[in-house]
Tab-separated table of C-alpha atoms in Angstrom:
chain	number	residue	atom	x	y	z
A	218	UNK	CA	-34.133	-39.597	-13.771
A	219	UNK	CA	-33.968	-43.201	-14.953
A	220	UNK	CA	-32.185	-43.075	-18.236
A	221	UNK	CA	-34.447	-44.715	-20.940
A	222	UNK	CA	-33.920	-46.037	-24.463
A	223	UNK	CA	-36.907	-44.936	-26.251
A	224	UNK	CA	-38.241	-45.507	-30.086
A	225	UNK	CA	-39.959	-42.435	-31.825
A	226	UNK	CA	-41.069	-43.211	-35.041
A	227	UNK	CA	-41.885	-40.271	-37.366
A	228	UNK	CA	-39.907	-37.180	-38.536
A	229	UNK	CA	-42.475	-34.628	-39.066
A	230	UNK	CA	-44.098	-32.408	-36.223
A	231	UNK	CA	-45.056	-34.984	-33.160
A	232	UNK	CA	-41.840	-36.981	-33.286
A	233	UNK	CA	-39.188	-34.523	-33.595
A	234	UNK	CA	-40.900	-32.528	-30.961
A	235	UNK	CA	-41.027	-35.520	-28.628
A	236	UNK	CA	-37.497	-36.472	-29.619
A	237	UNK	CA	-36.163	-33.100	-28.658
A	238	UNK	CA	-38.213	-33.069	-25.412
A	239	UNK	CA	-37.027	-36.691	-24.237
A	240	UNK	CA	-33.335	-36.643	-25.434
A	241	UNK	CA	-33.072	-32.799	-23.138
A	242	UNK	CA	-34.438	-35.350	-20.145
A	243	UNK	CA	-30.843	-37.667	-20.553
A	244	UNK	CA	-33.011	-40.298	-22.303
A	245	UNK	CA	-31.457	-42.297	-25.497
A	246	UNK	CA	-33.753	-41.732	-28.548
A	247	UNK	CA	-33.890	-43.108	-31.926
A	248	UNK	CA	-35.791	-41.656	-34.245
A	249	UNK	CA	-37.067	-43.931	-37.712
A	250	UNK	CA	-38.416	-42.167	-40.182
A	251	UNK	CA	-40.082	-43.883	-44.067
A	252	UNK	CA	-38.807	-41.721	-45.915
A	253	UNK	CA	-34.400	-41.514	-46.855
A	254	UNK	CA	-34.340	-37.749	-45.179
A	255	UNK	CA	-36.384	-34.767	-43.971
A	256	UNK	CA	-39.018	-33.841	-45.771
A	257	UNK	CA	-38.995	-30.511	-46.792
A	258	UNK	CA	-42.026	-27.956	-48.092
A	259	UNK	CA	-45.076	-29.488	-47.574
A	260	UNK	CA	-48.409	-27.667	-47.054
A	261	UNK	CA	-49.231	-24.763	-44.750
A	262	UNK	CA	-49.886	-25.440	-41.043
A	263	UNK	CA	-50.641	-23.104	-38.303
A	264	UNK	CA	-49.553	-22.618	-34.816
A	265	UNK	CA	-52.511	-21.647	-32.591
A	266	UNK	CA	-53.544	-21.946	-29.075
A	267	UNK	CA	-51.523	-24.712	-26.857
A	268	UNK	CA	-49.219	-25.647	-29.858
A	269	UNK	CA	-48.135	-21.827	-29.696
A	270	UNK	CA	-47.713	-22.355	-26.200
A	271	UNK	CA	-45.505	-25.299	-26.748
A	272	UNK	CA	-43.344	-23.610	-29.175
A	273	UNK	CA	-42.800	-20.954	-26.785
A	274	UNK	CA	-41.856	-23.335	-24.151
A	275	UNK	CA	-39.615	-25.439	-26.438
A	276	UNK	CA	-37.342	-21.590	-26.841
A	277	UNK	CA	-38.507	-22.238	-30.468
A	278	UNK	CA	-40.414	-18.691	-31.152
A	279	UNK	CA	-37.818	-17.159	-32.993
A	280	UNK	CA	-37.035	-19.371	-34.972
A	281	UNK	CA	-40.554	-19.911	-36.073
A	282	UNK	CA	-41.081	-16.362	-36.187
A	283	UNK	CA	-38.682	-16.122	-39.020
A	284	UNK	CA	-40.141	-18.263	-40.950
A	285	UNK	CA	-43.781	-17.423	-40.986
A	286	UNK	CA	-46.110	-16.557	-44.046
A	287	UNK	CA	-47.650	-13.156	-44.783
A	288	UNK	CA	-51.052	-13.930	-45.265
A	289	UNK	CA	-53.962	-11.217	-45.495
A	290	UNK	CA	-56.765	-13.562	-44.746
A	291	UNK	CA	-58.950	-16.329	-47.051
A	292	UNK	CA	-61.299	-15.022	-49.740
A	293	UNK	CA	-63.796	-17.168	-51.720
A	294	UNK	CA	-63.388	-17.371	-55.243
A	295	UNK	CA	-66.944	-16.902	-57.622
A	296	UNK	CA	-67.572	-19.002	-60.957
A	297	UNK	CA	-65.923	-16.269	-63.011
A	298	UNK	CA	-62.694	-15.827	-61.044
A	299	UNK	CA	-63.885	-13.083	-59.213
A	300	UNK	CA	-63.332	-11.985	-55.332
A	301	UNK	CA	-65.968	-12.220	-53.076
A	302	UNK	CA	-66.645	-12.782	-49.125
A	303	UNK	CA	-63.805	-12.836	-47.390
A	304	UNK	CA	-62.407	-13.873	-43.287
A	305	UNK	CA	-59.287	-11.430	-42.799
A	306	UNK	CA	-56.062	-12.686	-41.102
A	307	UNK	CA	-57.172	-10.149	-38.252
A	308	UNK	CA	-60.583	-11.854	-37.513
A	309	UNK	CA	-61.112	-13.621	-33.926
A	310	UNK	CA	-58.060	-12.364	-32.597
A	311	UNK	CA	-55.934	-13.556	-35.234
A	312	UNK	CA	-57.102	-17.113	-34.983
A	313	UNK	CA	-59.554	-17.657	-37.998
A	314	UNK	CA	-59.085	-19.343	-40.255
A	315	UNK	CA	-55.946	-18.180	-41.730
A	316	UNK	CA	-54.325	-17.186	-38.472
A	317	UNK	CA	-51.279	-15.193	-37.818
A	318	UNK	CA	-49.082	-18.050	-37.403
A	319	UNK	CA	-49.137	-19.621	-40.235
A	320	UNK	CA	-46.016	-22.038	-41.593
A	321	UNK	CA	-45.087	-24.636	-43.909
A	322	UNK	CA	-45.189	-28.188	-42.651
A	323	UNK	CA	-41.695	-28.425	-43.366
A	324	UNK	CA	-40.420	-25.804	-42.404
A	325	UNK	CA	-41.716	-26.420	-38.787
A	326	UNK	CA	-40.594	-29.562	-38.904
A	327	UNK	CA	-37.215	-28.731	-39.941
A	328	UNK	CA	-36.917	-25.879	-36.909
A	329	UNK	CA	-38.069	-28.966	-34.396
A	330	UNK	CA	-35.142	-31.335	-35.738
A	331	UNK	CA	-32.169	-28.845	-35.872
A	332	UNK	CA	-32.934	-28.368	-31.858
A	333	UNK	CA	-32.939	-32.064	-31.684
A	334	UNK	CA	-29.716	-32.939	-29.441
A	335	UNK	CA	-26.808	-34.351	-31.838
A	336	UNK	CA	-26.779	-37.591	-29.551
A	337	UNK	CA	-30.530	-38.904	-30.942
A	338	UNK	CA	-29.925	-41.172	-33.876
A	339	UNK	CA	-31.911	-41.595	-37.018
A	340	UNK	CA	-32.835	-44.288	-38.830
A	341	UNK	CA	-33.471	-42.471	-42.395
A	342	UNK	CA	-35.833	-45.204	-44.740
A	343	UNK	CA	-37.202	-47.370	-42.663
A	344	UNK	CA	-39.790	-48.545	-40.767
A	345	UNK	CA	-41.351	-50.587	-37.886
A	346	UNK	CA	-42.650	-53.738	-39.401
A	347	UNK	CA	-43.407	-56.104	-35.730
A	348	UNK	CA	-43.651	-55.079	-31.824
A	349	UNK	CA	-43.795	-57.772	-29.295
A	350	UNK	CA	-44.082	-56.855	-25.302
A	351	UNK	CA	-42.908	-58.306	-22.182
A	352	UNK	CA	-44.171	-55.844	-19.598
A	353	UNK	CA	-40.566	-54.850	-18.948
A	354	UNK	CA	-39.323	-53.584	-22.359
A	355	UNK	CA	-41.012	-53.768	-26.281
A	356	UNK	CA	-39.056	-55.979	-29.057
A	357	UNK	CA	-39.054	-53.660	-32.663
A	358	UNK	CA	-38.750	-55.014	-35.970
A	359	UNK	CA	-38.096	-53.315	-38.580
A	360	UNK	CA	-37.867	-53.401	-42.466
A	361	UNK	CA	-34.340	-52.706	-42.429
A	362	UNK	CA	-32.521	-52.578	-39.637
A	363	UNK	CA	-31.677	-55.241	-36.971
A	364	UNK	CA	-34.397	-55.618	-34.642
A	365	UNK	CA	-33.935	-53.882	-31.036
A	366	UNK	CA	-35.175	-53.587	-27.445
A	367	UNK	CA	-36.765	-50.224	-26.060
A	368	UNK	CA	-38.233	-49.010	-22.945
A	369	UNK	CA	-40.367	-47.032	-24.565
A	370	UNK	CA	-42.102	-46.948	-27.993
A	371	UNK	CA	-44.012	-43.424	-29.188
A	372	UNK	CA	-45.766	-43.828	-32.489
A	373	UNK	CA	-45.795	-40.197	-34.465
A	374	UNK	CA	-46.014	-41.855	-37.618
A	375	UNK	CA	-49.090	-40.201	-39.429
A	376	UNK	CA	-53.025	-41.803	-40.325
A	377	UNK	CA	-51.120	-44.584	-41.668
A	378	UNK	CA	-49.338	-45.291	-38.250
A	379	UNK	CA	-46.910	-48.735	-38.449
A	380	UNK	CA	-46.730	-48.506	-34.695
A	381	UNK	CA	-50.442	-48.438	-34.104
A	382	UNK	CA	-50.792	-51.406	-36.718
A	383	UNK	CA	-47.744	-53.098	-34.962
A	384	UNK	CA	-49.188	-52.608	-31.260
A	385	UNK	CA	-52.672	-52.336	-31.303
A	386	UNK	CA	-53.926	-55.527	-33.163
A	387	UNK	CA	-57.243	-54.967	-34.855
A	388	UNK	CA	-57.881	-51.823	-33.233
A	389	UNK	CA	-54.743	-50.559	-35.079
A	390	UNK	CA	-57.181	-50.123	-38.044
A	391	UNK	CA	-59.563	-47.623	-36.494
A	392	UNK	CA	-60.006	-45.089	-39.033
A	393	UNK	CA	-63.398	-42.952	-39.543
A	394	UNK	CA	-63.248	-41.571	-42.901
A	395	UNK	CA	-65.065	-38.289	-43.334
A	396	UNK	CA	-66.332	-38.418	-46.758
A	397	UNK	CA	-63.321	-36.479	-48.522
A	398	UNK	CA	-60.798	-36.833	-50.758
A	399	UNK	CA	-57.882	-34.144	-50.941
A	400	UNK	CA	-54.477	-33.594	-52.812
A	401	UNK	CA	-52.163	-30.830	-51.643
A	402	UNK	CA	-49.086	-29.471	-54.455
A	403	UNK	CA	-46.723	-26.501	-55.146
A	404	UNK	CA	-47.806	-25.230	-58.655
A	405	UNK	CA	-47.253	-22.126	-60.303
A	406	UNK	CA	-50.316	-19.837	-61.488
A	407	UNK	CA	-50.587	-17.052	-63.652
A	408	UNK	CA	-52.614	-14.794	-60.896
A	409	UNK	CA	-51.095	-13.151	-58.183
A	410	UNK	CA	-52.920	-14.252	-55.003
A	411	UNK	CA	-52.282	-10.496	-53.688
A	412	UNK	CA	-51.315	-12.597	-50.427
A	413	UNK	CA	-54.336	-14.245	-49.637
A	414	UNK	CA	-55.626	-18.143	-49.685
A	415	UNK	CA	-58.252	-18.222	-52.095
A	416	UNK	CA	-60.641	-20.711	-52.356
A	417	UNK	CA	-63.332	-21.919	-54.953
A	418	UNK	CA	-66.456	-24.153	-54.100
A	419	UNK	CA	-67.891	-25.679	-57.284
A	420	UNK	CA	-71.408	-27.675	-57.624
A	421	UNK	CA	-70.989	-31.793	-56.677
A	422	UNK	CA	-68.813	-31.056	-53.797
A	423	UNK	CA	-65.768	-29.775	-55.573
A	424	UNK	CA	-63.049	-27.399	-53.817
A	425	UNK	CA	-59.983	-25.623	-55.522
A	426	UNK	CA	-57.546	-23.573	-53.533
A	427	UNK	CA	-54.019	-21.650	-53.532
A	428	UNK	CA	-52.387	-19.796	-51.150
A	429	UNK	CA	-49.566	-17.921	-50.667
A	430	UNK	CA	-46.160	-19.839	-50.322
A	431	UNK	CA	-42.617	-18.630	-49.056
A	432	UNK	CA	-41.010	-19.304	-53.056
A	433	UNK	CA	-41.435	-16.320	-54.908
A	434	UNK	CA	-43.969	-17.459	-58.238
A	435	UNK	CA	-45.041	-20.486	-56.834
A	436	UNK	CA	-48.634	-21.087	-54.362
A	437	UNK	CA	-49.828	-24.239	-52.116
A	438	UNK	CA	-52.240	-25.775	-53.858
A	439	UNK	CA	-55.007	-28.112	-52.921
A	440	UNK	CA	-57.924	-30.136	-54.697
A	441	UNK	CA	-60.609	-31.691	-52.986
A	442	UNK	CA	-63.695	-33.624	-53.981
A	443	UNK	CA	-66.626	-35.761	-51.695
A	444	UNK	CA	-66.496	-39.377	-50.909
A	445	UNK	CA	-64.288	-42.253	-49.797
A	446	UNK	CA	-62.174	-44.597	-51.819
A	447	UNK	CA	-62.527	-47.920	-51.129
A	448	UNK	CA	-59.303	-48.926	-52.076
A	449	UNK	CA	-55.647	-47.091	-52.344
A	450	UNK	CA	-55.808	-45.298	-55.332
A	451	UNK	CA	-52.347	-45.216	-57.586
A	452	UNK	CA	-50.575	-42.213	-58.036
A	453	UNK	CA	-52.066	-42.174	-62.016
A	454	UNK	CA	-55.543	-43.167	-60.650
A	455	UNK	CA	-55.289	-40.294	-58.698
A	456	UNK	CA	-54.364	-37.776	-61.334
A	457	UNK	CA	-57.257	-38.886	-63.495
A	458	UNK	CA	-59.615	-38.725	-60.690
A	459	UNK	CA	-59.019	-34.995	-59.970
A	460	UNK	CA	-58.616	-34.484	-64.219
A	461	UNK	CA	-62.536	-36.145	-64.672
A	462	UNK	CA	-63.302	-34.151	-61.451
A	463	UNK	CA	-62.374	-30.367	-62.394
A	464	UNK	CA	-62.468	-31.189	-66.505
A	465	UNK	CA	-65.578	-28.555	-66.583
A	466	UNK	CA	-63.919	-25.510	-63.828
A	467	UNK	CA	-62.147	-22.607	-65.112
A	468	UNK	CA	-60.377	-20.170	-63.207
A	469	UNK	CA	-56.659	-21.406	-62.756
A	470	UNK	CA	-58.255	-24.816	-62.448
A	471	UNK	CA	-56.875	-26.179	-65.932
A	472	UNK	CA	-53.101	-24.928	-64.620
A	473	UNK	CA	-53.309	-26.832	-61.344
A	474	UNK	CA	-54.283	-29.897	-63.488
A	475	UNK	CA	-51.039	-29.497	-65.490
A	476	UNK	CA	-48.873	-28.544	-62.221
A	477	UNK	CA	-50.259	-31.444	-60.514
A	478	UNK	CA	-48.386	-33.944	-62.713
A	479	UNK	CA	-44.886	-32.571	-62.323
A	480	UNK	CA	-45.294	-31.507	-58.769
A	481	UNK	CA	-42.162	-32.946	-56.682
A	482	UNK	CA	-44.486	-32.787	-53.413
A	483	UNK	CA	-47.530	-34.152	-54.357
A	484	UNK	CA	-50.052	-35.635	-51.278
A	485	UNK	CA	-53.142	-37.622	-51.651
A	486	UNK	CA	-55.548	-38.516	-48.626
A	487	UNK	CA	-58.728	-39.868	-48.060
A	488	UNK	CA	-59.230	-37.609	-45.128
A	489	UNK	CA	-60.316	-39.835	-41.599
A	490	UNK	CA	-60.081	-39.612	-38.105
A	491	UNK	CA	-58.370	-41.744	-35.764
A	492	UNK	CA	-60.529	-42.779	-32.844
A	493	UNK	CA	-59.231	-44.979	-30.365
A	494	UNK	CA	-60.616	-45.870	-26.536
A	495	UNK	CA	-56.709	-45.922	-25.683
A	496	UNK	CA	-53.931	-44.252	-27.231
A	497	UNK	CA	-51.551	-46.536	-25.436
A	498	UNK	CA	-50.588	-49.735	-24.957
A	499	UNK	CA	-48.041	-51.558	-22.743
A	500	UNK	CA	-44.709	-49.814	-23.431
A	501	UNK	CA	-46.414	-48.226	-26.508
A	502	UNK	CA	-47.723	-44.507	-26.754
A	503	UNK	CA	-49.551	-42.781	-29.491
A	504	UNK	CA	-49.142	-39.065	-30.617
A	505	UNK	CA	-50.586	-36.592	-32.571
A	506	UNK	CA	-52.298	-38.019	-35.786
A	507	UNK	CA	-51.392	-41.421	-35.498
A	508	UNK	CA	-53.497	-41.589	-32.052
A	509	UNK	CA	-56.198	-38.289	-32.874
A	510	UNK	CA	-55.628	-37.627	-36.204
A	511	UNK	CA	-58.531	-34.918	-36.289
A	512	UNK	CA	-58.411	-33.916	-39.760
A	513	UNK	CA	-57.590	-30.783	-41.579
A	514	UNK	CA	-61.184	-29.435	-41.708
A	515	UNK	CA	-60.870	-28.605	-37.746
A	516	UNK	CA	-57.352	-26.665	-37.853
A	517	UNK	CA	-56.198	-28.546	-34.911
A	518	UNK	CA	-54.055	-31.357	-36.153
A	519	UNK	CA	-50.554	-29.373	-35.675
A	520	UNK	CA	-51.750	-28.333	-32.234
A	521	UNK	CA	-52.384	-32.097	-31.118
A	522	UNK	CA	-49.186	-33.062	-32.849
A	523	UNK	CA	-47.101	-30.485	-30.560
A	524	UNK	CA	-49.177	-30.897	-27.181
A	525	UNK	CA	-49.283	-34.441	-27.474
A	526	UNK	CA	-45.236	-34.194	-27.321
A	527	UNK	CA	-45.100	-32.140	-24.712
A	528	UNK	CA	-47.725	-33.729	-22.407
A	529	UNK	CA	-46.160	-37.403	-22.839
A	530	UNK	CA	-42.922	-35.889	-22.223
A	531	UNK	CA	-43.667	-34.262	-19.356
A	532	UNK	CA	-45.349	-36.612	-17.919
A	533	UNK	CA	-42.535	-38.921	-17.861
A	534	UNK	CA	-40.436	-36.260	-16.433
A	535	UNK	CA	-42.962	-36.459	-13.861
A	536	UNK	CA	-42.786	-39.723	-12.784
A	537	UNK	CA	-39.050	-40.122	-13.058
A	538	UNK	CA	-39.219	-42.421	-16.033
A	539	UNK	CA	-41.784	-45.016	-14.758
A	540	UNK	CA	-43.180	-45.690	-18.474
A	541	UNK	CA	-46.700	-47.364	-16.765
A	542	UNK	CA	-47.247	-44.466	-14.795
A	543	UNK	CA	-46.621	-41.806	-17.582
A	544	UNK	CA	-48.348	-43.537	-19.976
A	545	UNK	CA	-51.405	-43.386	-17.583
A	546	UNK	CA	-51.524	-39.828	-16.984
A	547	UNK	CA	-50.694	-38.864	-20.393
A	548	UNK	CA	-53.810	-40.358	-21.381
A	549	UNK	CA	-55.837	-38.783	-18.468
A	550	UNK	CA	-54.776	-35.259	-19.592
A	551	UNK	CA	-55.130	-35.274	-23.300
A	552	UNK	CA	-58.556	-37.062	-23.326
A	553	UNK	CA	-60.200	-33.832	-22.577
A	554	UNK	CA	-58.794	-32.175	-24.890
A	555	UNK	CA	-58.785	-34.175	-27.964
A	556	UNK	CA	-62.401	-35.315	-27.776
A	557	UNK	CA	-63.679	-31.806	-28.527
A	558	UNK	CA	-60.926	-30.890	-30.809
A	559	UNK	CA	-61.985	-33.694	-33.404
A	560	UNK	CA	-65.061	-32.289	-33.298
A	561	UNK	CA	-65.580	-30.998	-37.036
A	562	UNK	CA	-66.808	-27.777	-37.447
A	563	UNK	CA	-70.817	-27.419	-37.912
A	564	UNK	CA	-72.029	-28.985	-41.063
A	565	UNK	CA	-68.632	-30.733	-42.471
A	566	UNK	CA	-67.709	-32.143	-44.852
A	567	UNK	CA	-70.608	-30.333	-46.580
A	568	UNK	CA	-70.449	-26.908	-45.419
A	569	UNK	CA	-66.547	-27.255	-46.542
A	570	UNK	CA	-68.126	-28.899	-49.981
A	571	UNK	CA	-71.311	-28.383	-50.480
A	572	UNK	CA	-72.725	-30.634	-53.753
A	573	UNK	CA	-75.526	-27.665	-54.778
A	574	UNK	CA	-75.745	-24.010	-55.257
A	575	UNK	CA	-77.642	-23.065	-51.951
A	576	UNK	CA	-74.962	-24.786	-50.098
A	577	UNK	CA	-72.413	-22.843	-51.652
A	578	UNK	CA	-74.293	-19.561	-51.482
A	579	UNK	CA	-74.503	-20.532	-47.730
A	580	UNK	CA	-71.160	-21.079	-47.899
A	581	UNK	CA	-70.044	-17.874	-48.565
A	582	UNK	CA	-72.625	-15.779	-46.562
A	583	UNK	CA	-71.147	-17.512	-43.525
A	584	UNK	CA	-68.183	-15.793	-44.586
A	585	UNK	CA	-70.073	-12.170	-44.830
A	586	UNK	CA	-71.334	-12.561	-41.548
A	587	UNK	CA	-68.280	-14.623	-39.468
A	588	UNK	CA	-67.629	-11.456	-37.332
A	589	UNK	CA	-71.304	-10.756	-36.679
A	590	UNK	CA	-73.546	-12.309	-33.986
A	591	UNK	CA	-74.809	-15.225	-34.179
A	592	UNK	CA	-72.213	-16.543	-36.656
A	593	UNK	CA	-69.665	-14.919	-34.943
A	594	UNK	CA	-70.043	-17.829	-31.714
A	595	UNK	CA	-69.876	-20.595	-34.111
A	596	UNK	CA	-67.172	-19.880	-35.350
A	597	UNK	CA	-65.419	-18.534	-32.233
A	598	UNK	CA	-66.681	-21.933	-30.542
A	599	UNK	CA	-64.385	-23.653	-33.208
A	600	UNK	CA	-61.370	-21.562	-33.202
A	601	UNK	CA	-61.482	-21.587	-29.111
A	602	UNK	CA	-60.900	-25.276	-29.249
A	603	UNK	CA	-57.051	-24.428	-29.852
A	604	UNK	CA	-56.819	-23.234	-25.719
A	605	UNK	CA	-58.759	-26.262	-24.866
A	606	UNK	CA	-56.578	-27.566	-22.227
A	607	UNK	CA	-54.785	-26.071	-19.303
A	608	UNK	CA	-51.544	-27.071	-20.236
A	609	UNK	CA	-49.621	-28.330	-17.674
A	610	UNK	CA	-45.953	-26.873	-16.477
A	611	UNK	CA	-43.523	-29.200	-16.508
A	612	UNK	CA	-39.513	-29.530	-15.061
């Protein structure tokens, strides 16, 4: 195969995976990554359908195997702290909504870059700032570093993508925002989650959750209201929003406001998708959320972020490193796929956060009744979404 020199830009699920996948095909990769080294903890994702698949392929089981979370299932939470309806871990197969494969973002991440080949180089803080194309080869700027020539450019940088900014012009801003505002933190809590994620819904579209976490006394934490900032909030804006927000909740509400403030890991998000005709252009490909981000509500983004990988990768394999060609058929295979998988699930972002009591009570009887017919296909009809593509076999 032609030997390429390719850009991957993004150290979190997507671009070590497609790093790992090109550099075991001869090519020479670079990875740059924002932030000054790996991130590590970071919320729970899971691996389910093709991404499972993907794992398997990669010889990476094991090693994710070992580092998996014992979760029993998700259980809502009542107004007085009490346990109610509940999905267990074992529902649908073990693909619900907690699934059996569930692992920390960083964690995953840091499996994916140990197998990285010692020969890929990193560029640790920094980013791509300017792209320019010839046809034969795509000029990169970036913030720090001298600028450089690649064959190839893969973008696996996140919602906030600087390649799709860099390459794609105007349509480099196509975000859909989905009416939801989230913050995700480590905290420590005075009740013992018993292993299970447990999750509150409170009147004006309000959500609370924890779940279990691999550090003994500590859970994943996550706060969520409805709407869409207009603007990028700063990090105190953002405390204060979620501390007017949850001022009136009880349950372990008031110690997730006080965690929130010292937590080392703290993400915010106005939660959107990324919809694009094109998830390539020129020299320039796309991955995972920074081409589909689908959004947490469908369970699917890690699954994207790892078949994505693969698929580009593969399909350069197949073509004996003619970039035009792979590019083409990369697209042509995941378009299937990722237009029903950012789908959200029946009734979102309300049914996630309803603003009134019948929509929570709703809430939670579609919980009682998951397993039984006819809720039972809806939510199958979601979860199914995960084995939405027949998955090619590559070299």
């Amino acid at each position: 195969m032609n030997q390429l020199r390719i850009l991957v830009s993004g150290a979190s699920i997507a671009g070590p995976a497609a790093a790992l996948l090109l550099a075991r095909q001869g090519h020479r990769v670079t990875i740059v990554e924002r932030a000054p080294s790996l991130r590590a903890g970071g919320q729970t994702v899971d691996l389910r359908g093709a991404g499972r698949t993907v794992i398997d392929r990669l010889g990476l089981g094991p090693a994710t195997t070992e580092r998996l979370l014992d979760q029993r299932g998700i259980v809502k939470i009542d107004d007085r702290g009490r346990r109610g309806a509940s999905m267990p871990v074992e529902a649908f197969g073990g693909n619900g909504v907690v699934s059996t494969h569930e692992i920390l973002r960083g964690d995953l991440a840091e499996v994916l870059v140990d197998a990285v080949p010692d020969d890929v180089e990193y560029l640790w803080d920094d980013t791509v700032t300017a792209i320019s194309q010839d046809g034969r080869r795509a000029r990169v700027e970036f913030e720090s570093a001298p600028a450089r020539e690649f064959d190839l450019v893969v973008g696996a940088d996140g919602l906030g993508s600087a390649v799709r900014r860099a390459a794609f012009g105007p349509d480099g801003q196509a975000l859909r925002p989905i009416g939801l505002r989230y913050a995700w933190f480590t905290a420590e809590i005075d009740e013992d989650t018993r292993g299970w994620y447990l999750m509150h819904t409170a009147r004006r579209g309000r959500v609370l959750s924890v779940r279990p976490s691999r550090t003994e006394g500590t859970v994943k934490a996550g706060l969520a209201i409805r709407g869409t900032d207009a603007r990028r909030l700063g990090r105190e804006e953002q405390f204060a929003l979620f501390e007017r927000e949850f001022a009136d909740i009880g349950w372990v509400a008031p110690q997730l406001l006080r965690a929130m403030r010292t937590a080392d890991d703290w993400a915010y998000q106005d939660l959107a998708q990324v919809q694009l005709d094109s998830w390539t252009r020129g020299r320039v490909a796309l991955i995972g959320d920074a081409g589909y981000c689908p959004t947490p509500l469908t369970g699917l983004g890690t699954t994207l972020a790892l078949v994505g990988a693969y698929v580009l990768a593969g399909e350069l394999g197949r073509t004996d490193g003619d970039v035009p060609a792979a590019l083409a058929r990369y697209d042509a295979v995941m378009r299937p796929f990722i237009g029903p998988a950012q789908e959200l699930p029946p009734g979102s972002p309300a049914g996630f956060a309803p603003r009134g009591r019948l929509g929570i009570a709703l809430g939670d009887l579609t919980y009682r009744t998951a397993t039984r017919w006819p809720m039972r296909l809806v939510w199958a009809a979601q979860f199914e979404k995960a084995d939405g593509i027949d998955l090619p076999v590559y070299a």
